[in-house]
Coordinates of C-alpha atoms and ligand atoms in Angstrom, one line a residue:
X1 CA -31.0 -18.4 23.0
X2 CA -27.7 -19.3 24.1
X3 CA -26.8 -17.6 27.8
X4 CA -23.1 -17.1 29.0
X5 CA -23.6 -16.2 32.9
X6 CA -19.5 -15.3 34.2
X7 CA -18.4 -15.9 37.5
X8 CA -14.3 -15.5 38.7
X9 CA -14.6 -14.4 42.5
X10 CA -15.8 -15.6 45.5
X11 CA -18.7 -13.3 45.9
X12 CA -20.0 -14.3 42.5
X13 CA -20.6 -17.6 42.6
X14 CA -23.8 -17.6 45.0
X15 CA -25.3 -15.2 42.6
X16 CA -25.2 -17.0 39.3
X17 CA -26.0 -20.4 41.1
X18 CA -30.0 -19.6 41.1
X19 CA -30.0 -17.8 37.8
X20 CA -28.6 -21.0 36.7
X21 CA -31.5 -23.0 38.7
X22 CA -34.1 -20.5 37.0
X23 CA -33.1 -21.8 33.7
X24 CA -33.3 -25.0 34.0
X25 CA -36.6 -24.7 35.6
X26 CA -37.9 -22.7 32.5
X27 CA -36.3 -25.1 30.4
X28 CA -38.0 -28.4 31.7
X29 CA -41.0 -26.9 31.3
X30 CA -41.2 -25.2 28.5
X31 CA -40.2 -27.5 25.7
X32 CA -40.2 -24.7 23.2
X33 CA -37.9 -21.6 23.8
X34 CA -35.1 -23.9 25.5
X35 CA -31.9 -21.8 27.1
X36 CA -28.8 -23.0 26.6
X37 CA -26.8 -21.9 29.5
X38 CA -23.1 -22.0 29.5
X39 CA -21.2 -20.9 33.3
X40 CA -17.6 -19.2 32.6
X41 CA -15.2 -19.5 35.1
X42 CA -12.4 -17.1 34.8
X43 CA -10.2 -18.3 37.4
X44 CA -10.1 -14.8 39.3
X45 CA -10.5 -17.2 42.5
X46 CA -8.6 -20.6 42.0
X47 CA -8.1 -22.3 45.8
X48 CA -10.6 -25.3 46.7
X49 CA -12.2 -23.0 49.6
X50 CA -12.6 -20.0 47.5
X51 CA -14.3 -21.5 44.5
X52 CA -14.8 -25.3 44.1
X53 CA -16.2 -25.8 47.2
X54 CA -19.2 -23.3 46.4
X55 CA -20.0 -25.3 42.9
X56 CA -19.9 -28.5 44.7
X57 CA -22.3 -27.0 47.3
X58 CA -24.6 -24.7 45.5
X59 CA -25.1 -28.6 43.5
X60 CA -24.0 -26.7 39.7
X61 CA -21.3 -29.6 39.3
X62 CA -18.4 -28.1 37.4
X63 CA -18.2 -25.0 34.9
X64 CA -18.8 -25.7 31.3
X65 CA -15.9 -23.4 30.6
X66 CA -12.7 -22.4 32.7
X67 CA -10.3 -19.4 31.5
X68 CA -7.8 -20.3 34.8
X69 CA -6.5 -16.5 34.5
X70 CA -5.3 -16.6 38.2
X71 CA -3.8 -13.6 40.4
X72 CA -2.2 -10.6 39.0
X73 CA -1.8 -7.1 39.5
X74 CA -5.5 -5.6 38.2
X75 CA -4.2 -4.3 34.8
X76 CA -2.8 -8.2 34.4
X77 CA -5.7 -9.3 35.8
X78 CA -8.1 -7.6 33.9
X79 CA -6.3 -8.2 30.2
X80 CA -5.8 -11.7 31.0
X81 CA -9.3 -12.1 31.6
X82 CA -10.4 -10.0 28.4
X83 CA -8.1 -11.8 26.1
X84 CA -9.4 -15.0 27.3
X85 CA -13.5 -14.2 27.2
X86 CA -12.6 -13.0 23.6
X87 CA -11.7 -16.0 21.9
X88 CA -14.6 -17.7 24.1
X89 CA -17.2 -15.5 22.9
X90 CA -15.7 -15.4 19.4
X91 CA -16.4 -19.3 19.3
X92 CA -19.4 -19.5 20.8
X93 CA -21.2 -16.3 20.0
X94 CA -23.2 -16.1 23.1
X95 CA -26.7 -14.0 22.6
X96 CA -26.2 -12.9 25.8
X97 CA -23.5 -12.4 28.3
X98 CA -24.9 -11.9 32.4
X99 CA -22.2 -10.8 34.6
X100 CA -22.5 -10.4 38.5
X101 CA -21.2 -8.3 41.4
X102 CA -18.5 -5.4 40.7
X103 CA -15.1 -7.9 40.8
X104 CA -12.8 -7.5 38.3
X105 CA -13.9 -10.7 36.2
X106 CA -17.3 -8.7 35.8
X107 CA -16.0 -5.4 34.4
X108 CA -13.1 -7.6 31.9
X109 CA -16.4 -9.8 30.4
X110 CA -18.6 -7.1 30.4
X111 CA -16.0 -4.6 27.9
X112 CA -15.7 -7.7 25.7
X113 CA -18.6 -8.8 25.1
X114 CA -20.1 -5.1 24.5
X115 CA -17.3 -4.6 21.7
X116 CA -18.1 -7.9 20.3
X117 CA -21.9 -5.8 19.8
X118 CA -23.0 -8.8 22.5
X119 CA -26.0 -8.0 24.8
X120 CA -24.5 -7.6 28.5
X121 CA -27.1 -8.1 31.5
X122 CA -25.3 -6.9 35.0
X123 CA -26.8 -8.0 38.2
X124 CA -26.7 -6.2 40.6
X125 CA -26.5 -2.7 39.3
X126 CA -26.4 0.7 40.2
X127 CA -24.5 0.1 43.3
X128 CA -22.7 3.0 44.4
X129 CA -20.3 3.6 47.4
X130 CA -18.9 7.4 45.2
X131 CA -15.5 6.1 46.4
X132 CA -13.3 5.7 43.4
X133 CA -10.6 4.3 45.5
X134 CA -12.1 1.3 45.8
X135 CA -11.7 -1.1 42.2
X136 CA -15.0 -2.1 42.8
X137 CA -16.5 1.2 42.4
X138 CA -14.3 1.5 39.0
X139 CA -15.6 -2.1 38.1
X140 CA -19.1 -1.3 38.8
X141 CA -19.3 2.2 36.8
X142 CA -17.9 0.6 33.8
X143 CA -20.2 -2.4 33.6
X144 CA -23.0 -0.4 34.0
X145 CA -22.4 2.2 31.6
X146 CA -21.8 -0.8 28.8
X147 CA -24.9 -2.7 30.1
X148 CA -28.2 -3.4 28.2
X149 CA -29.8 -5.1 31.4
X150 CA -29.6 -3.5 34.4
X151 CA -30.1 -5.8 37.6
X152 CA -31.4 -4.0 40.8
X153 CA -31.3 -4.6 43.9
X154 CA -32.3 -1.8 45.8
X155 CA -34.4 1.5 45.4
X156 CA -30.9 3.3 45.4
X157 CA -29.6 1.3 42.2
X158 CA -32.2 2.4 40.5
X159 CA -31.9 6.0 41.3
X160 CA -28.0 6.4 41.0
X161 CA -28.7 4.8 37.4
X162 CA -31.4 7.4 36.1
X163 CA -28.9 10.2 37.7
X164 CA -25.8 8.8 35.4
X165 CA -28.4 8.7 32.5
X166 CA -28.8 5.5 32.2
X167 CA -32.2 5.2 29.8
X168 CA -34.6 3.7 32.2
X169 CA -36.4 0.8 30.3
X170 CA -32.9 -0.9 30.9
X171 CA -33.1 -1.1 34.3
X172 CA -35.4 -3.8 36.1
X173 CA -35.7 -3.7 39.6
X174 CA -35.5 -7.4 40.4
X175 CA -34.9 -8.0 43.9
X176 CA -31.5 -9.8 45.2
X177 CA -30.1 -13.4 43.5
X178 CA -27.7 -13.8 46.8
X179 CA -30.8 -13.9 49.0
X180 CA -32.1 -16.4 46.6
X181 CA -29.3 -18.8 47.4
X182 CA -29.2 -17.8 50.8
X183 CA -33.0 -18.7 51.2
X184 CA -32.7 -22.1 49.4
X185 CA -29.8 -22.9 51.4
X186 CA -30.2 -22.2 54.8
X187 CA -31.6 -25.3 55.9
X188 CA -29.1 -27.1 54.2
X189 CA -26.3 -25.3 55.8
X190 CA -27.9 -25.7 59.4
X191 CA -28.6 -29.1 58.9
X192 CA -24.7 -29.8 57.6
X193 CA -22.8 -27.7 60.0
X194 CA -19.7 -29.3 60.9
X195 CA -18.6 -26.8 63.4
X196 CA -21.8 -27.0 66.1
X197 CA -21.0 -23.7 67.9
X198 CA -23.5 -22.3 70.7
X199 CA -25.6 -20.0 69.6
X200 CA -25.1 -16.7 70.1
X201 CA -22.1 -17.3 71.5
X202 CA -19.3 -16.0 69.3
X203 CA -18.6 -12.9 67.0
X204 CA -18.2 -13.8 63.3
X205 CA -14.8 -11.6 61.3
X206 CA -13.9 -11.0 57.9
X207 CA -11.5 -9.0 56.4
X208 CA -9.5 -8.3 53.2
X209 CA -10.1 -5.1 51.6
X210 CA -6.9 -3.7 50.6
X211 CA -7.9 0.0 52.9
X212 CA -7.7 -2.5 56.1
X213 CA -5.3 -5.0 55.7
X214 CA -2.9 -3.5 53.4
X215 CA -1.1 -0.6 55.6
X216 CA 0.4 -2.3 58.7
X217 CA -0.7 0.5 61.0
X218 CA -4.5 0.7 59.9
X219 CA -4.7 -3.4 60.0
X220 CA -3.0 -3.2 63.5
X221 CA -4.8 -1.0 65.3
X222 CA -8.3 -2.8 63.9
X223 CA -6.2 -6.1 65.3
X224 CA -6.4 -4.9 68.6
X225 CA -9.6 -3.7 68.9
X226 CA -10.8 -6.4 68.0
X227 CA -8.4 -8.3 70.4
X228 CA -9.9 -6.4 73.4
X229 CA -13.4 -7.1 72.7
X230 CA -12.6 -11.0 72.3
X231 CA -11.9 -11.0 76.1
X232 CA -15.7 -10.7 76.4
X233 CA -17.2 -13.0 73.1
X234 CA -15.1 -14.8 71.5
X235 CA -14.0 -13.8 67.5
X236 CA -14.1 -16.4 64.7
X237 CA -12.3 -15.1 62.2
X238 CA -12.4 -17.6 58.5
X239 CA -9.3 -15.2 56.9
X240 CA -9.2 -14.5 52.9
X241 CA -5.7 -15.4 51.4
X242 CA -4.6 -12.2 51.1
X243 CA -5.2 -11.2 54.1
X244 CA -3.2 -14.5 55.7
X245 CA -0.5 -13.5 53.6
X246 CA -0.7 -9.9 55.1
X247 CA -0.7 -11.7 59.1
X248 CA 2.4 -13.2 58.4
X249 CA 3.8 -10.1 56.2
X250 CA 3.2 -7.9 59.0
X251 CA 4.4 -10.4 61.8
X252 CA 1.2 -10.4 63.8
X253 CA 0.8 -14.1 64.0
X254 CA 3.9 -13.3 66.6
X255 CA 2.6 -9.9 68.1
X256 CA -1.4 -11.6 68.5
X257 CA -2.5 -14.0 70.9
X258 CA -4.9 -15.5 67.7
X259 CA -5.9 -19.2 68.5
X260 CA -5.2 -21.1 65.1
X261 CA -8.3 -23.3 64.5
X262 CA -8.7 -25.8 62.2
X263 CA -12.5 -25.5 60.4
X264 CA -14.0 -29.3 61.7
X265 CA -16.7 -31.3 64.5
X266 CA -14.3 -30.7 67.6
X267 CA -13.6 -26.6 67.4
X268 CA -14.2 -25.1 70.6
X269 CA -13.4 -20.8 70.4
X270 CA -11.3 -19.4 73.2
X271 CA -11.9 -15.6 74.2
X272 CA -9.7 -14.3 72.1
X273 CA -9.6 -14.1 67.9
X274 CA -9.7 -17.2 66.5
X275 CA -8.0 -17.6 63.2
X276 CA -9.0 -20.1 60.5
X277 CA -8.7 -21.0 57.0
X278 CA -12.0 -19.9 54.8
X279 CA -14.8 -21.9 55.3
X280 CA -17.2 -22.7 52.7
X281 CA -20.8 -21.4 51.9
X282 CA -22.8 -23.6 53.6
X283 CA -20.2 -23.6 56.4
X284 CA -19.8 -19.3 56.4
X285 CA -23.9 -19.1 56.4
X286 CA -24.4 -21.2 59.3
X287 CA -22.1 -19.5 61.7
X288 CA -23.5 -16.7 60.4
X289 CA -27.2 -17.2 61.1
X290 CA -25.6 -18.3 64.8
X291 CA -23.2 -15.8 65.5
X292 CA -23.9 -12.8 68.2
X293 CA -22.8 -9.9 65.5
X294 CA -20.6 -9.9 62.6
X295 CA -17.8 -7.4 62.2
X296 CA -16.6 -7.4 58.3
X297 CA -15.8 -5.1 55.1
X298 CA -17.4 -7.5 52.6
X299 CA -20.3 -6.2 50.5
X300 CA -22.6 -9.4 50.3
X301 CA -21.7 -9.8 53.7
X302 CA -23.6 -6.6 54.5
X303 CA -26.5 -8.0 53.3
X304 CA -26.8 -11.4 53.9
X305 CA -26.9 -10.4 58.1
X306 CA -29.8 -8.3 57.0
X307 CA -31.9 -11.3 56.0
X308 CA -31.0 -13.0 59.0
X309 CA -31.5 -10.4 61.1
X310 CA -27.9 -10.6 62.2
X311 CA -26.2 -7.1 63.5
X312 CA -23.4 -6.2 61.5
X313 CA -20.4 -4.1 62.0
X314 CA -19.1 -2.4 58.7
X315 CA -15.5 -1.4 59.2
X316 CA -16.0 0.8 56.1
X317 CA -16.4 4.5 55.4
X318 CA -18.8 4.0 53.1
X319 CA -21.5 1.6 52.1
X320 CA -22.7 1.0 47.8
X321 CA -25.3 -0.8 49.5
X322 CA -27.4 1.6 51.7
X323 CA -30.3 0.1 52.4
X324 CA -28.7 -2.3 54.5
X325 CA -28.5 0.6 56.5
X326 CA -31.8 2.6 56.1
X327 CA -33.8 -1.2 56.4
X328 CA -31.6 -3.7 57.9
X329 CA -29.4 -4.4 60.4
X330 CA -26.0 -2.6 59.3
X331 CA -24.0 -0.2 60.8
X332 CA -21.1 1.5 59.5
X333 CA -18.1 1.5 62.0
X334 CA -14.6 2.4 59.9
X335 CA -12.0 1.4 61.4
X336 CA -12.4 3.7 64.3
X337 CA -11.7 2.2 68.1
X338 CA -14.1 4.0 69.8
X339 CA -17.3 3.2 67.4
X340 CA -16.2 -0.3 66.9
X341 CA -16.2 -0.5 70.9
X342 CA -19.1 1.6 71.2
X343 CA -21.3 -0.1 68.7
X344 CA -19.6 -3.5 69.8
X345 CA -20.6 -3.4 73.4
X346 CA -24.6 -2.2 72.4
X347 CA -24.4 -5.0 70.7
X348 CA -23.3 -7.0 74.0
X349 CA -25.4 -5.4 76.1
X350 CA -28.5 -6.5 74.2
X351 CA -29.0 -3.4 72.3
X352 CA -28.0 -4.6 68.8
X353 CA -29.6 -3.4 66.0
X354 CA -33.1 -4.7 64.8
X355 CA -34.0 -4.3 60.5
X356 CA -36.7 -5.6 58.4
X357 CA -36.3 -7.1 55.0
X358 CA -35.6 -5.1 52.2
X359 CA -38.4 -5.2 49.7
X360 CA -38.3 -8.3 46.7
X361 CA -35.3 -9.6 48.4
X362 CA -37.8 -12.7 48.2
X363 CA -35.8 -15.6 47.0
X364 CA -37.4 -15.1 43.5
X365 CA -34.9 -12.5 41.8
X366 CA -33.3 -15.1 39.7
X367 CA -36.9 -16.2 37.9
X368 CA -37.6 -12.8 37.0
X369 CA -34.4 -12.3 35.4
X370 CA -34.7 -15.1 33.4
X371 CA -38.4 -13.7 32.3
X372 CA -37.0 -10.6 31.6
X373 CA -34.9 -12.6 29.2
X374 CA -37.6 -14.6 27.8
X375 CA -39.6 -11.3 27.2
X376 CA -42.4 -11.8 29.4
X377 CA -44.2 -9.0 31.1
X378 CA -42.4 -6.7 33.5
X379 CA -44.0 -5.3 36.7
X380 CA -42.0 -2.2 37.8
X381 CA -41.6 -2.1 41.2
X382 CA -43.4 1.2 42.6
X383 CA -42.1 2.1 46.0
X384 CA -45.0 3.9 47.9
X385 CA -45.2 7.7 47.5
X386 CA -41.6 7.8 45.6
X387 CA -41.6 8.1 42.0
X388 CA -40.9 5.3 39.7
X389 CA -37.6 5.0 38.3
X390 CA -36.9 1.9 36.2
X391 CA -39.9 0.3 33.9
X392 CA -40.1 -1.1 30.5
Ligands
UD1_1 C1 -11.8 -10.0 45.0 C2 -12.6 -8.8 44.6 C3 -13.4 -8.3 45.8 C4 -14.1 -9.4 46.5 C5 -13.1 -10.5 46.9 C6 -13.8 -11.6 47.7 C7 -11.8 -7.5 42.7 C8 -11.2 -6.2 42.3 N1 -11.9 -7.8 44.0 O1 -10.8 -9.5 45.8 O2 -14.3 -7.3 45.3 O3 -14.7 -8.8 47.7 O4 -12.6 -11.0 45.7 O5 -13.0 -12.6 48.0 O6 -12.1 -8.3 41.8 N2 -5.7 -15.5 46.3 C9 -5.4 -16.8 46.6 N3 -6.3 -17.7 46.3 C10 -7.4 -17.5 45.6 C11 -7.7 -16.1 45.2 C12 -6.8 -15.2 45.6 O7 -4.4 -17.1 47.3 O8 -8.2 -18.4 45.3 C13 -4.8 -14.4 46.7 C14 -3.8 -14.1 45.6 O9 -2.5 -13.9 46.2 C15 -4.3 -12.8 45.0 C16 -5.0 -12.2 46.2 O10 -5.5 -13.3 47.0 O11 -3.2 -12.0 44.6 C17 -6.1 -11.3 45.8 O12 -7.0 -11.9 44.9 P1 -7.8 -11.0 43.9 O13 -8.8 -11.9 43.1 O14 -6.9 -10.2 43.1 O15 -8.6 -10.0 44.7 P2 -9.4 -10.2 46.1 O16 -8.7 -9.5 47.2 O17 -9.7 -11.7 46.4

């Protein structure tokens, strides 16, 4: 069986890293049904911090093919991506195509392959924040109505599916591949820290979804909330590119008192918002598992506090991940002064937000995938006194 599993962005490439891992542990031993596994790189994500460095660290050495389609607007985007995955999958007619996460790579592979007639497995399905403004609402909806696997996460992916008619013996409810890395990694991360910040002592930011940093009012007035409650903890904030570009775009880097840090052993945060480069994985997860609270718009982000046990500040409307929410530590804040204050200062005052673990995220979501795959046996997940939607 020969596997293609697709990463392009950021967010992806902690989520095929362990299905990767899985594979190769079912493939040393069992001499039999080998996998051949091929990673695809799109190129979506091209800087070292945003996409090397995460190969290098999650140990999965380089990508066995790269499509280097770059930036563009998402119509670009999106066609360079398809036209590339087509000759790829002409060539090396995969039996199966795995695609991750709701970026723009993940919808482009997905339409190939399923007009090539090629199997498509999406992790993490069903996913729904019902905002269509957001392209990774559009990207998610389309992957999953082309997909033969569907991936869950969470009791609410499996229900959103069923309601879009979605036959259920596609959808498995598998737990969460991001915690799988997150688990395998944390000790690693702690252990490498380069920036040895006191605990507890800082609040972690990110940013860089286009309905916050794209209009200069709506990123401003988030700016100097944020600004105020940096008198009292100080912020770390790793910026995406696009956001950076936006800073200087906008002129803030005049108009804020940001401290400019540069990621390394010596970093020391000042009470105010400290502005850096991105960091890597290992780097991001242990100022994570450190920091006071984390404000951000990110959707792995979102979850990964809720393993921790990290509070978390969403500076969305809307969540597609809700039971960060119902289970875990996540609070949804907009971009509002007054709640990001509000929920900021609980927080501060020793009030923060306690969660439990979501159910399966278990650091074993990858190895049942790659059963599913292999045809083994599938134990639905039956949450207690709710009806089971998703079994085979
Ligand atoms: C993408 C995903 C988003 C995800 C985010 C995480 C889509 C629709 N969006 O958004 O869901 O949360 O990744 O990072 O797929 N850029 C660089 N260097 C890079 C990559 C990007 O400078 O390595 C700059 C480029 O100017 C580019 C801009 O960032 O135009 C945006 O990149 P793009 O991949 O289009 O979307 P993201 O905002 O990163």
């Amino acid at each position: 069986m020969k596997i293609f599993l697709v990463a392009g962005a950021r967010p992806n490439f902690m989520k095929i890293a362990p299905i990767v891992r899985a594979i190769n542990e079912k493939n040393r031993i069992n001499e039999i049904n080998q996998i051949d596994c091929k990673v695809v790189h799109t190129g979506q994500h091209y800087d070292y911090e945003m996409s090397q460095s995460f190969f290098d660290e999650l140990e999965m050495g380089r990508p066995d093919i790269f499509l280097g389609v770059g930036s563009g607007s998402h119509a670009v985007q999106t066609a360079r991506i398809m036209t590339a995955f087509e000759k790829v999958c002409l060539k090396e007619q995969p039996d199966i195509v795995v695609v991750v996460g709701d970026v723009n790579s993940t919808m482009s592979c997905a339409i190939v392959a399923a007009k090539l007639c090629i199997p498509v497995a999406h992790v993490e399905a069903g996913l729904r924040s019902f905002d269509r403004t957001m392209p990774e609402e559009i990207n998610r909806v389309v992957t999953d109505a082309l997909a033969d696997f569907l991936f869950t996460t969470e009791k609410s992916g499996n229900e959103n599916l069923i309601k879009e008619g979605i036959r259920p013996e596609k959808i498995f409810f598998v737990g969460n591949v991001m915690i799988d890395t997150l688990l395998k990694f944390k000790t690693k991360a702690n252990d490498n820290a380069r920036m040895k910040l006191d605990n507890k002592d800082y609040a972690l930011l990110t940013l860089h979804r286009p309905s916050n940093v794209d209009k200069e009012d709506v990123f401003k007035n988030i700016l100097n909330t944020l600004q105020e409650i940096s008198r009292d903890i100080p912020i770390l904030f790793p910026a995406h590119p696009r956001t950076q570009k936006q800073i200087k775009s906008f002129g803030f880097d005049r108009d804020f008192n940001f401290t400019e840090i540069t990621p390394g052993n010596a970093v020391s945060l000042k009470r105010t918002i400290n502005l850096s480069s991105p960091l890597s994985y290992l780097e991001f997860l242990n100022l994570m598992s450190k920091a006071k609270f984390v404000f951000t718009d990110s959707g792995g982000i979102q979850e990964e506090t809720t393993i921790l046990g990290i509070p978390c500040l969403t500076l969305r409307e809307n969540t597609e991940r809700p039971v960060t929410i119902e289970e875990g530590t996540n609070i949804l804040v907009g971009n509002n002064r007054t709640k990001i204050l509000e929920e900021s200062y609980k927080i501060l005052d020793g009030n923060g937000k306690k969660g439990k673990i979501p159910h399966l995220w278990d650091g074993k979501a990858s190895e049942r995938i790659v059963n599913i795959f292999l045809g083994r046996p599938y134990e639905p997940f039956q949450p207690k006194n709710e009806v089971n939607v998703g079994t085979i």
